[in-house]
C-alpha positions as a Markdown table, in Angstrom:
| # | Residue | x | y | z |
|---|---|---|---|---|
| 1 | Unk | 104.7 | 63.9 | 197.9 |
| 2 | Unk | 106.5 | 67.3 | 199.2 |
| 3 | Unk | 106.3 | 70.2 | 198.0 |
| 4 | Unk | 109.3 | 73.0 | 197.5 |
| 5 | Unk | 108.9 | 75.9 | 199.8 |
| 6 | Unk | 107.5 | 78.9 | 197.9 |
| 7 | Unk | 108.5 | 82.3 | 198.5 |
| 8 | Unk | 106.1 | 85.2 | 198.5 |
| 9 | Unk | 105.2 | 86.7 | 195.5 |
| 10 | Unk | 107.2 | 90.3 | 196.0 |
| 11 | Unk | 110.3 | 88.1 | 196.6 |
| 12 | Unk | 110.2 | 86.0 | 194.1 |
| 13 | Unk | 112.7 | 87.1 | 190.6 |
| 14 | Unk | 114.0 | 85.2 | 187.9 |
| 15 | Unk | 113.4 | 81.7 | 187.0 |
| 16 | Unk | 116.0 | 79.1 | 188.2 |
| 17 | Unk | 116.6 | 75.6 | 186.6 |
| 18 | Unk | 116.5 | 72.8 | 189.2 |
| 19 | Unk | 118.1 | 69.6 | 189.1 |
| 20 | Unk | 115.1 | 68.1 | 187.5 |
| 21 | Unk | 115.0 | 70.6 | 184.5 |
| 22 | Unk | 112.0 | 72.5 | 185.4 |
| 23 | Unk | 111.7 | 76.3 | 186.0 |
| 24 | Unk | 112.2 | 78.1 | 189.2 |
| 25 | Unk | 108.7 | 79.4 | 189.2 |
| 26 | Unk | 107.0 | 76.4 | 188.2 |
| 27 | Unk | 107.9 | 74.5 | 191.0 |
| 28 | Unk | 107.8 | 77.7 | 193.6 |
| 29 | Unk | 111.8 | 77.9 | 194.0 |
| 30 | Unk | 113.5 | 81.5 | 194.0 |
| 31 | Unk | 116.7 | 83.3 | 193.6 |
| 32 | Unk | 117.3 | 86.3 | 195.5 |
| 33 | Unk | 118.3 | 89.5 | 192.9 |
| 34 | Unk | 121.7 | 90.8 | 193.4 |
| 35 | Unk | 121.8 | 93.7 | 195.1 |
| 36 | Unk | 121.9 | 97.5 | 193.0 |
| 37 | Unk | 125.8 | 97.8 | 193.6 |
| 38 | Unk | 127.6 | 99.9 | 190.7 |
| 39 | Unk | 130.4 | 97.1 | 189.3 |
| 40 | Unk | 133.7 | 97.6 | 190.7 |
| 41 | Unk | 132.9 | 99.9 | 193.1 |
| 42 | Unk | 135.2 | 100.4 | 196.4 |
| 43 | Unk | 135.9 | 102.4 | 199.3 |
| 44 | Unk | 139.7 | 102.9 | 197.5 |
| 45 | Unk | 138.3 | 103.7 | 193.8 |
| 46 | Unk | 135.9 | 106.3 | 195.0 |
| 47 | Unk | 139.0 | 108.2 | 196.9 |
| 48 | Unk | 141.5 | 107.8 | 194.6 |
| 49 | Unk | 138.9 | 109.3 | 191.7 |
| 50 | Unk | 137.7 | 111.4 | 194.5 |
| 51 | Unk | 141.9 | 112.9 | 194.5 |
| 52 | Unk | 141.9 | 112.7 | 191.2 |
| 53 | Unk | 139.2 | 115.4 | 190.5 |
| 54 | Unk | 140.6 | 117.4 | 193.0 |
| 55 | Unk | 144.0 | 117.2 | 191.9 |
| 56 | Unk | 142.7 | 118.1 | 188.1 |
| 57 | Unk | 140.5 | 120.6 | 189.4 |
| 58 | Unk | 143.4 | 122.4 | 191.2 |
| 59 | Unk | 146.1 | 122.1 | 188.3 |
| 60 | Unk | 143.2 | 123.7 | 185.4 |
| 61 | Unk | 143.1 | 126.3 | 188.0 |
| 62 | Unk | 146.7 | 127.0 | 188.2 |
| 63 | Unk | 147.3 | 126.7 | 184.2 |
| 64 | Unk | 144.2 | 129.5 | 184.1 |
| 65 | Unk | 145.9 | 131.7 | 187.0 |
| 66 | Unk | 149.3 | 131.9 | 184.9 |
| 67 | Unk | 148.0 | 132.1 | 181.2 |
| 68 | Unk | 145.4 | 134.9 | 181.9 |
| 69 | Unk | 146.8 | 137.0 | 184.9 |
| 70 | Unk | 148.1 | 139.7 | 182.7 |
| 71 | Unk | 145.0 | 140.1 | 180.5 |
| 72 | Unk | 142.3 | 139.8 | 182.9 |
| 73 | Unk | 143.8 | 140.3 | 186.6 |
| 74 | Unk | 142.0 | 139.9 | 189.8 |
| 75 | Unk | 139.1 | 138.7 | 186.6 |
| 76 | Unk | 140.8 | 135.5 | 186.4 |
| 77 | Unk | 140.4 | 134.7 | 190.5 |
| 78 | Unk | 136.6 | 134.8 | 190.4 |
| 79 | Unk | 136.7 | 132.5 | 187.0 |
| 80 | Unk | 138.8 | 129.8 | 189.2 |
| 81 | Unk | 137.6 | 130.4 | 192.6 |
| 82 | Unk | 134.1 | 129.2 | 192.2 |
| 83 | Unk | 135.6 | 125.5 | 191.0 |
| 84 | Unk | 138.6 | 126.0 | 193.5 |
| 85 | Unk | 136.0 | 126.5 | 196.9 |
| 86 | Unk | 134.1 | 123.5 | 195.3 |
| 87 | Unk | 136.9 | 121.3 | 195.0 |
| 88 | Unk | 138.4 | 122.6 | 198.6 |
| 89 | Unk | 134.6 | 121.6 | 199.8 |
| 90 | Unk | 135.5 | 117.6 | 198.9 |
| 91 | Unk | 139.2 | 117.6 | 200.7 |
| 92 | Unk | 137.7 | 119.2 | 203.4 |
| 93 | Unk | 134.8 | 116.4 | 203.6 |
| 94 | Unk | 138.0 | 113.8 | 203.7 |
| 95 | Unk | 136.2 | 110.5 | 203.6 |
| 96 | Unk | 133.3 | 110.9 | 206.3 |
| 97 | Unk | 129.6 | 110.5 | 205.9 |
| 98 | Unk | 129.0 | 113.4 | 204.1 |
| 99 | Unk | 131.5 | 112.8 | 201.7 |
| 100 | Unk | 129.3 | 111.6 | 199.1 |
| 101 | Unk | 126.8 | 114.1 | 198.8 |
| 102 | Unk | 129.7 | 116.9 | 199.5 |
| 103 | Unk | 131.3 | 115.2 | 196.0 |
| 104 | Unk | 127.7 | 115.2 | 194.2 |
| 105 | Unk | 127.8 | 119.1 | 195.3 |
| 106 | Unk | 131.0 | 119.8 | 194.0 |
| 107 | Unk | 130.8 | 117.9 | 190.6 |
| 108 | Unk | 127.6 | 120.1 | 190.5 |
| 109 | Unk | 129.2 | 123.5 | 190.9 |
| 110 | Unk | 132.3 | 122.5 | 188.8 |
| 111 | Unk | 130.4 | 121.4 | 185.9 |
| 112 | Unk | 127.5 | 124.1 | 186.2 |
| 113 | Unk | 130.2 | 126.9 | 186.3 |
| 114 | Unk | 132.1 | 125.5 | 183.6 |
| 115 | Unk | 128.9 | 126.0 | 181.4 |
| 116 | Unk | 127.9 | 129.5 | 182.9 |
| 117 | Unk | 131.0 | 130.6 | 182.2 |
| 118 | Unk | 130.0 | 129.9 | 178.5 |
| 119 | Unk | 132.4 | 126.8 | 177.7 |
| 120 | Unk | 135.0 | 129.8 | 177.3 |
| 121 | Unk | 137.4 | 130.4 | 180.0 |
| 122 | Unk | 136.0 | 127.7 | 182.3 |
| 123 | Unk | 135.5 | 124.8 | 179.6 |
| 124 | Unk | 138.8 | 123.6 | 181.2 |
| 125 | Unk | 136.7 | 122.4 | 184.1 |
| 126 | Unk | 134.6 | 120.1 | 182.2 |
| 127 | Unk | 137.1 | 117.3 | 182.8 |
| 128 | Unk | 138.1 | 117.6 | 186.8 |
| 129 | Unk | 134.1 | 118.4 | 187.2 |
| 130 | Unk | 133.2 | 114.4 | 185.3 |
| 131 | Unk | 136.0 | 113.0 | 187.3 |
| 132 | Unk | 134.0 | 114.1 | 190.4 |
| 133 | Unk | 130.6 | 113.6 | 189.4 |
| 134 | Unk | 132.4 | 109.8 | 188.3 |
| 135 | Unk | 133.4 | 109.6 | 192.0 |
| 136 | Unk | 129.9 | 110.6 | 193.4 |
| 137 | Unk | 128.3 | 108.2 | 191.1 |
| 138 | Unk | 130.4 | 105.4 | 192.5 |
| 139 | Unk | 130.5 | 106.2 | 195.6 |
| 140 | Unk | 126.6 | 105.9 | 195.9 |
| 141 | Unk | 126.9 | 102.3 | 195.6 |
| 142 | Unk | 129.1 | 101.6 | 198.6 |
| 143 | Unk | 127.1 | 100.7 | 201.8 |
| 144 | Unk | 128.4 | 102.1 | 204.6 |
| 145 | Unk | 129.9 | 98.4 | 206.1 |
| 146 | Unk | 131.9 | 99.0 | 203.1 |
| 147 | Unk | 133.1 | 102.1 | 204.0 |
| 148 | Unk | 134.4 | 100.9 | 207.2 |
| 149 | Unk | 136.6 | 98.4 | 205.9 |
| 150 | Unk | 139.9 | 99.1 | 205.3 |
């Protein structure tokens, strides 16, 4: 009588049901695990929430600009200019290698200066900063043969 092929140990995952009704493991078959991929990510998602957080980032910036010029001045560039270099950092980046780890950076600063500023005048920054840090997340689960499709 033969015998299945058996797969060594460290490659071996879940059970599988045969034909016959008997468990994977019991009679040495295996099923490959899926591999660690965050669902629905894409080349196209990741750049559009990638636009999307820049884009956010930019228009908080400008709301902040023409609400608080008059009361704090020149005050109010350093409270936007921190997120605004951050954010310049990702569309500068564009879509190349380091893009990934140039959108962790950014969604970093964003969010980190929105809480140093003391959830006061940079709370706004919350939002544009989880949009990135949503990109960066995503885009760590495209392999780069991905990333060269269109």
């Amino acid at each position: 009588m033969a015998s299945e092929p058996t797969a060594p140990a460290h490659l071996a995952s879940e059970p599988t049901t045969s034909a016959r009704g008997t468990s994977g493991l019991a009679t040495g078959a295996y099923a490959p695990r899926a591999p660690a991929v965050a669902v629905g990510s894409s080349p196209r998602r990741v750049a559009l929430l990638r636009a999307v957080g820049v884009l956010a980032t930019a228009v908080v910036a400008v709301v902040l600009v023409v609400g608080w010029w008059e009361d704090s001045g020149t005050g109010t560039l350093l409270v936007v200019g921190v997120p605004l270099a951050a954010a310049a950092l990702v569309v500068l980046a564009g879509g190349g290698r380091a893009a990934n780890a140039v959108t962790w950076l950014a969604a970093v600063v964003v969010i980190g200066w929105a809480l140093v500023t003391g959830l006061g005048a940079g709370f706004w920054f919350i939002v544009p900063g989880a949009l990135l840090l949503t990109a960066a997340v995503d885009g760590a689960g495209i392999s780069p043969a991905d990333r060269a499709r269109p």
